[in-house]
Amino acid sequence: MDRFSVVIAGGGVAAIEGLLRLRRLAGDAVNITLLAPNEEFYYRALSVKEPFALGGAERHEIRQIVRDSGAEWVKDTLAWVDPDGQVVHTGGGAEVGYDALLVAIGARLEPIYEHATTFRDAEADALLTGLVKDIEGGYTKSVAFIAPDGPVYQLPLYELALMTASRARAMGMDDAEVIVATPDAAPLSIFGSAVSDAVSGLLADAGITVHAGTVARVPAANRLQLAPGGDELEPDRIVALPRVVGPEIRGLPGVGAHSFVPIDAHCAVPGAGGRIFAAGDATDFAVKHGGIGSQQADTAAAAIAYRAGVEVEATPFQPVIRGVLLTGGDPLYMEARLVGGGSFESQVSDAPLWPSGDKVAAAELSGYLDRA
Ligand SMILES: Cc1cc2nc3c(=O)[nH]c(=O)nc-3n(C[C@H](O)[C@H](O)[C@H](O)COP(=O)(O)OP(=O)(O)OC[C@H]3O[C@@H](n4cnc5c(N)ncnc54)[C@H](O)[C@@H]3O)c2cc1C
């Protein structure tokens, strides 16, 4: 009898975590094909360090990861899915059949402000090293970091602001002004009040001015308008986060204006016959965070292993948001648990709150990278 075949589309945190977890749970009971265009797994969360010459995003060869996990690698993209035929069609025109499919292809980044520098993590060094040098040299006196409304990666907004302020102080540029503008009611409010209060305190101690609950407009390179307050600022430089939008794959249902893939409590895509699963930024879960994507990948891997006939407990997804905020000084460890009614119970510490203490809390991936 043919072995149960699983296609995992993607080459980021969610896909690799899903690959490693599925292999550990199901062993030889499944054939796994990784469908990913990238030659390297890239640890995007560390990219904010690059402009400050503090190291950079780790990279690991996909070839090695698939070899270590006994999978096959198809270096191509997922173009569209035929759920009835149980086939994925690749960008290169190939067809790959599956018994179960895990879609973990991430989201797309949409620049919102024409007159601001959009922070894209893959180009962090090229985009912001010049700005950091200008701050250090006293040529740039004020910089605003802004987030558009809609889904964004939350942490880099505050990390970039804190690290910039810290660097300016270290270089004796005490008159440098750092501003943050966010539509959120308070910094990192998604993590709950303990985290939000701690981060607000760090920002205040660093002398950073925070405009929370505001939607920013950037009508020209040095003009920042904030609604509803009506403040008009003229920072020397404006750096904006991109909006995170869904992947829009034909054959998969999408929801909302940004077409993220809907998932149920087992990370299965509703209406796809119980054979298609999704994890990570591609899904409609509101928080775009690697630690969440890896928990979803673990949940989906258990459900797929169960479907393949492996005796395994497939427990539903119970989100815990874990994050490490880089500050330019000691990092801040943050953890938030959904306690019902949409509210979070959160805690902060200057010591790791989970075993690995990694910036992206991913159970299998962390262990693998430690050994790699
Ligand atoms: C600067 C920054 C700091 C962050 N800090 C943290 C943090 O501290 N902690 C945390 O948990 N999260 C953090 N995040 C968020 C975290 O990086 C993302 O949530 C995480 O990378 C999402 O993982 P993913 O696998 O879903 O998507 P991605 O990491 O985006 O990976 C998607 C993968 O799919 C591949 N792909 C794309 N299209 C296709 C296709 N059509 N077919 C096949 N493959 C495709 C891509 O090549 C890529 O390999 C941060 C993000 C940024 C940008």
PDB file of C-alpha atoms and ligand atoms in Angstrom, residues 8-16 35-38 40-48 62 76-79 104-107 109 119-122 153-156 159-160 247 249 279-283 287-294 296 321-326 334 358-361, ligand 1:
ATOM      1  CA  ILE A   8       3.857  21.068   2.996  1.00  0.00           C
ATOM      2  CA  ALA A   9       3.899  24.330   1.058  1.00  0.00           C
ATOM      3  CA  GLY A  10       6.225  27.032   2.391  1.00  0.00           C
ATOM      4  CA  GLY A  11       9.768  27.391   3.658  1.00  0.00           C
ATOM      5  CA  GLY A  12       9.392  29.591   6.739  1.00  0.00           C
ATOM      6  CA  VAL A  13       8.834  29.020  10.452  1.00  0.00           C
ATOM      7  CA  ALA A  14       5.387  27.411  10.113  1.00  0.00           C
ATOM      8  CA  ALA A  15       6.334  25.057   7.288  1.00  0.00           C
ATOM      9  CA  ILE A  16       9.598  23.867   8.870  1.00  0.00           C
ATOM     10  CA  LEU A  35       7.204  22.705  -1.746  1.00  0.00           C
ATOM     11  CA  ALA A  36       9.235  25.876  -1.258  1.00  0.00           C
ATOM     12  CA  PRO A  37      11.016  28.303  -3.605  1.00  0.00           C
ATOM     13  CA  ASN A  38      13.631  29.533  -1.121  1.00  0.00           C
ATOM     14  CA  GLU A  40      17.435  29.083   2.794  1.00  0.00           C
ATOM     15  CA  PHE A  41      15.258  29.206   5.859  1.00  0.00           C
ATOM     16  CA  TYR A  42      15.678  32.768   7.052  1.00  0.00           C
ATOM     17  CA  TYR A  43      15.045  33.784  10.685  1.00  0.00           C
ATOM     18  CA  ARG A  44      13.266  37.033   9.842  1.00  0.00           C
ATOM     19  CA  ALA A  45      12.571  38.053  13.437  1.00  0.00           C
ATOM     20  CA  LEU A  46      16.252  38.882  14.002  1.00  0.00           C
ATOM     21  CA  SER A  47      16.508  41.169  10.953  1.00  0.00           C
ATOM     22  CA  VAL A  48      15.937  44.318  13.057  1.00  0.00           C
ATOM     23  CA  ILE A  62      16.534  24.069   3.100  1.00  0.00           C
ATOM     24  CA  ASP A  76       8.901  25.626  -6.673  1.00  0.00           C
ATOM     25  CA  THR A  77       5.858  27.573  -5.524  1.00  0.00           C
ATOM     26  CA  LEU A  78       2.296  26.586  -4.780  1.00  0.00           C
ATOM     27  CA  ALA A  79       0.286  28.255  -7.553  1.00  0.00           C
ATOM     28  CA  ALA A 104       2.230  27.572   5.279  1.00  0.00           C
ATOM     29  CA  ILE A 105       3.247  30.068   2.632  1.00  0.00           C
ATOM     30  CA  GLY A 106       3.147  33.172   4.829  1.00  0.00           C
ATOM     31  CA  ALA A 107       1.583  36.503   3.978  1.00  0.00           C
ATOM     32  CA  LEU A 109       3.787  42.692   2.582  1.00  0.00           C
ATOM     33  CA  PHE A 119      10.542  48.531   6.459  1.00  0.00           C
ATOM     34  CA  ARG A 120      10.915  45.174   4.708  1.00  0.00           C
ATOM     35  CA  ASP A 121      12.806  42.705   6.869  1.00  0.00           C
ATOM     36  CA  ALA A 122      14.551  41.027   3.935  1.00  0.00           C
ATOM     37  CA  TYR A 153       4.146  42.659  12.525  1.00  0.00           C
ATOM     38  CA  GLN A 154       3.886  44.357  15.905  1.00  0.00           C
ATOM     39  CA  LEU A 155       7.311  43.928  17.446  1.00  0.00           C
ATOM     40  CA  PRO A 156       9.589  45.656  14.890  1.00  0.00           C
ATOM     41  CA  GLU A 159      12.203  47.426  18.509  1.00  0.00           C
ATOM     42  CA  LEU A 160      13.329  49.847  15.804  1.00  0.00           C
ATOM     43  CA  PRO A 247      -1.711  35.094   0.112  1.00  0.00           C
ATOM     44  CA  ILE A 249      -4.276  31.178  -3.527  1.00  0.00           C
ATOM     45  CA  ALA A 279      -0.608  27.482   9.579  1.00  0.00           C
ATOM     46  CA  GLY A 280       1.227  30.735  10.134  1.00  0.00           C
ATOM     47  CA  ASP A 281       0.770  34.201   8.694  1.00  0.00           C
ATOM     48  CA  ALA A 282      -1.281  32.846   5.767  1.00  0.00           C
ATOM     49  CA  THR A 283      -4.189  32.025   8.109  1.00  0.00           C
ATOM     50  CA  VAL A 287      -2.043  37.962  15.384  1.00  0.00           C
ATOM     51  CA  LYS A 288       0.755  37.589  12.828  1.00  0.00           C
ATOM     52  CA  HIS A 289       3.517  36.068  14.918  1.00  0.00           C
ATOM     53  CA  GLY A 290       5.987  33.237  14.345  1.00  0.00           C
ATOM     54  CA  GLY A 291       5.315  31.635  17.723  1.00  0.00           C
ATOM     55  CA  ILE A 292       1.621  31.427  16.876  1.00  0.00           C
ATOM     56  CA  GLY A 293       2.383  30.032  13.404  1.00  0.00           C
ATOM     57  CA  SER A 294       4.521  27.300  14.914  1.00  0.00           C
ATOM     58  CA  GLN A 296      -0.647  26.114  14.492  1.00  0.00           C
ATOM     59  CA  ILE A 321       1.781  34.493  22.270  1.00  0.00           C
ATOM     60  CA  ARG A 322       5.434  34.479  23.260  1.00  0.00           C
ATOM     61  CA  GLY A 323       7.824  37.177  22.136  1.00  0.00           C
ATOM     62  CA  VAL A 324      11.183  38.746  22.860  1.00  0.00           C
ATOM     63  CA  LEU A 325      11.382  42.508  22.439  1.00  0.00           C
ATOM     64  CA  LEU A 326      14.835  43.748  21.444  1.00  0.00           C
ATOM     65  CA  MET A 334       6.651  38.571  27.023  1.00  0.00           C
ATOM     66  CA  ASP A 358      14.116  31.996  21.444  1.00  0.00           C
ATOM     67  CA  LYS A 359      12.707  35.060  19.759  1.00  0.00           C
ATOM     68  CA  VAL A 360      10.379  32.817  17.802  1.00  0.00           C
ATOM     69  CA  ALA A 361       9.075  30.180  20.209  1.00  0.00           C
TER      70      ALA A 361
HETATM   71  C1  LIG B   1      11.211  42.200  11.839  1.00  0.00           C
HETATM   72  C2  LIG B   1      10.293  41.153  12.347  1.00  0.00           C
HETATM   73  C3  LIG B   1      10.350  40.775  13.687  1.00  0.00           C
HETATM   74  C4  LIG B   1       9.533  39.753  14.153  1.00  0.00           C
HETATM   75  N1  LIG B   1       9.654  39.366  15.453  1.00  0.00           N
HETATM   76  C5  LIG B   1       8.985  38.254  15.859  1.00  0.00           C
HETATM   77  C6  LIG B   1       9.222  37.705  17.163  1.00  0.00           C
HETATM   78  O1  LIG B   1       9.994  38.226  17.959  1.00  0.00           O
HETATM   79  N2  LIG B   1       8.570  36.579  17.506  1.00  0.00           N
HETATM   80  C7  LIG B   1       7.700  35.955  16.666  1.00  0.00           C
HETATM   81  O2  LIG B   1       7.170  34.919  17.029  1.00  0.00           O
HETATM   82  N3  LIG B   1       7.439  36.476  15.442  1.00  0.00           N
HETATM   83  C8  LIG B   1       8.068  37.594  15.013  1.00  0.00           C
HETATM   84  N4  LIG B   1       7.851  38.096  13.770  1.00  0.00           N
HETATM   85  C9  LIG B   1       6.815  37.476  12.922  1.00  0.00           C
HETATM   86  C10 LIG B   1       7.325  36.197  12.287  1.00  0.00           C
HETATM   87  O3  LIG B   1       8.558  36.397  11.641  1.00  0.00           O
HETATM   88  C11 LIG B   1       6.291  35.703  11.291  1.00  0.00           C
HETATM   89  O4  LIG B   1       5.042  35.622  11.932  1.00  0.00           O
HETATM   90  C12 LIG B   1       6.698  34.333  10.776  1.00  0.00           C
HETATM   91  O5  LIG B   1       7.867  34.434  10.006  1.00  0.00           O
HETATM   92  C13 LIG B   1       5.573  33.731   9.950  1.00  0.00           C
HETATM   93  O6  LIG B   1       5.983  32.453   9.537  1.00  0.00           O
HETATM   94  P1  LIG B   1       5.332  31.790   8.257  1.00  0.00           P
HETATM   95  O7  LIG B   1       6.076  30.514   8.067  1.00  0.00           O
HETATM   96  O8  LIG B   1       3.858  31.772   8.371  1.00  0.00           O
HETATM   97  O9  LIG B   1       5.641  32.796   7.050  1.00  0.00           O
HETATM   98  P2  LIG B   1       7.036  33.285   6.472  1.00  0.00           P
HETATM   99  O10 LIG B   1       8.058  33.384   7.521  1.00  0.00           O
HETATM  100  O11 LIG B   1       6.698  34.519   5.708  1.00  0.00           O
HETATM  101  O12 LIG B   1       7.456  32.155   5.474  1.00  0.00           O
HETATM  102  C14 LIG B   1       6.720  31.917   4.305  1.00  0.00           C
HETATM  103  C15 LIG B   1       7.509  30.950   3.448  1.00  0.00           C
HETATM  104  O13 LIG B   1       6.706  30.494   2.350  1.00  0.00           O
HETATM  105  C16 LIG B   1       7.425  30.652   1.133  1.00  0.00           C
HETATM  106  N5  LIG B   1       6.436  30.939   0.093  1.00  0.00           N
HETATM  107  C17 LIG B   1       5.866  32.107  -0.233  1.00  0.00           C
HETATM  108  N6  LIG B   1       4.971  31.938  -1.222  1.00  0.00           N
HETATM  109  C18 LIG B   1       4.978  30.624  -1.507  1.00  0.00           C
HETATM  110  C19 LIG B   1       4.255  29.819  -2.434  1.00  0.00           C
HETATM  111  N7  LIG B   1       3.337  30.347  -3.253  1.00  0.00           N
HETATM  112  N8  LIG B   1       4.511  28.498  -2.471  1.00  0.00           N
HETATM  113  C20 LIG B   1       5.426  27.937  -1.624  1.00  0.00           C
HETATM  114  N9  LIG B   1       6.129  28.643  -0.728  1.00  0.00           N
HETATM  115  C21 LIG B   1       5.903  29.983  -0.677  1.00  0.00           C
HETATM  116  C22 LIG B   1       8.388  31.790   1.390  1.00  0.00           C
HETATM  117  O14 LIG B   1       9.515  31.664   0.514  1.00  0.00           O
HETATM  118  C23 LIG B   1       8.769  31.530   2.857  1.00  0.00           C
HETATM  119  O15 LIG B   1       9.773  30.553   2.930  1.00  0.00           O
HETATM  120  C24 LIG B   1       8.628  39.133  13.284  1.00  0.00           C
HETATM  121  C25 LIG B   1       8.545  39.529  11.943  1.00  0.00           C
HETATM  122  C26 LIG B   1       9.362  40.524  11.476  1.00  0.00           C
HETATM  123  C27 LIG B   1       9.263  40.915  10.028  1.00  0.00           C
END
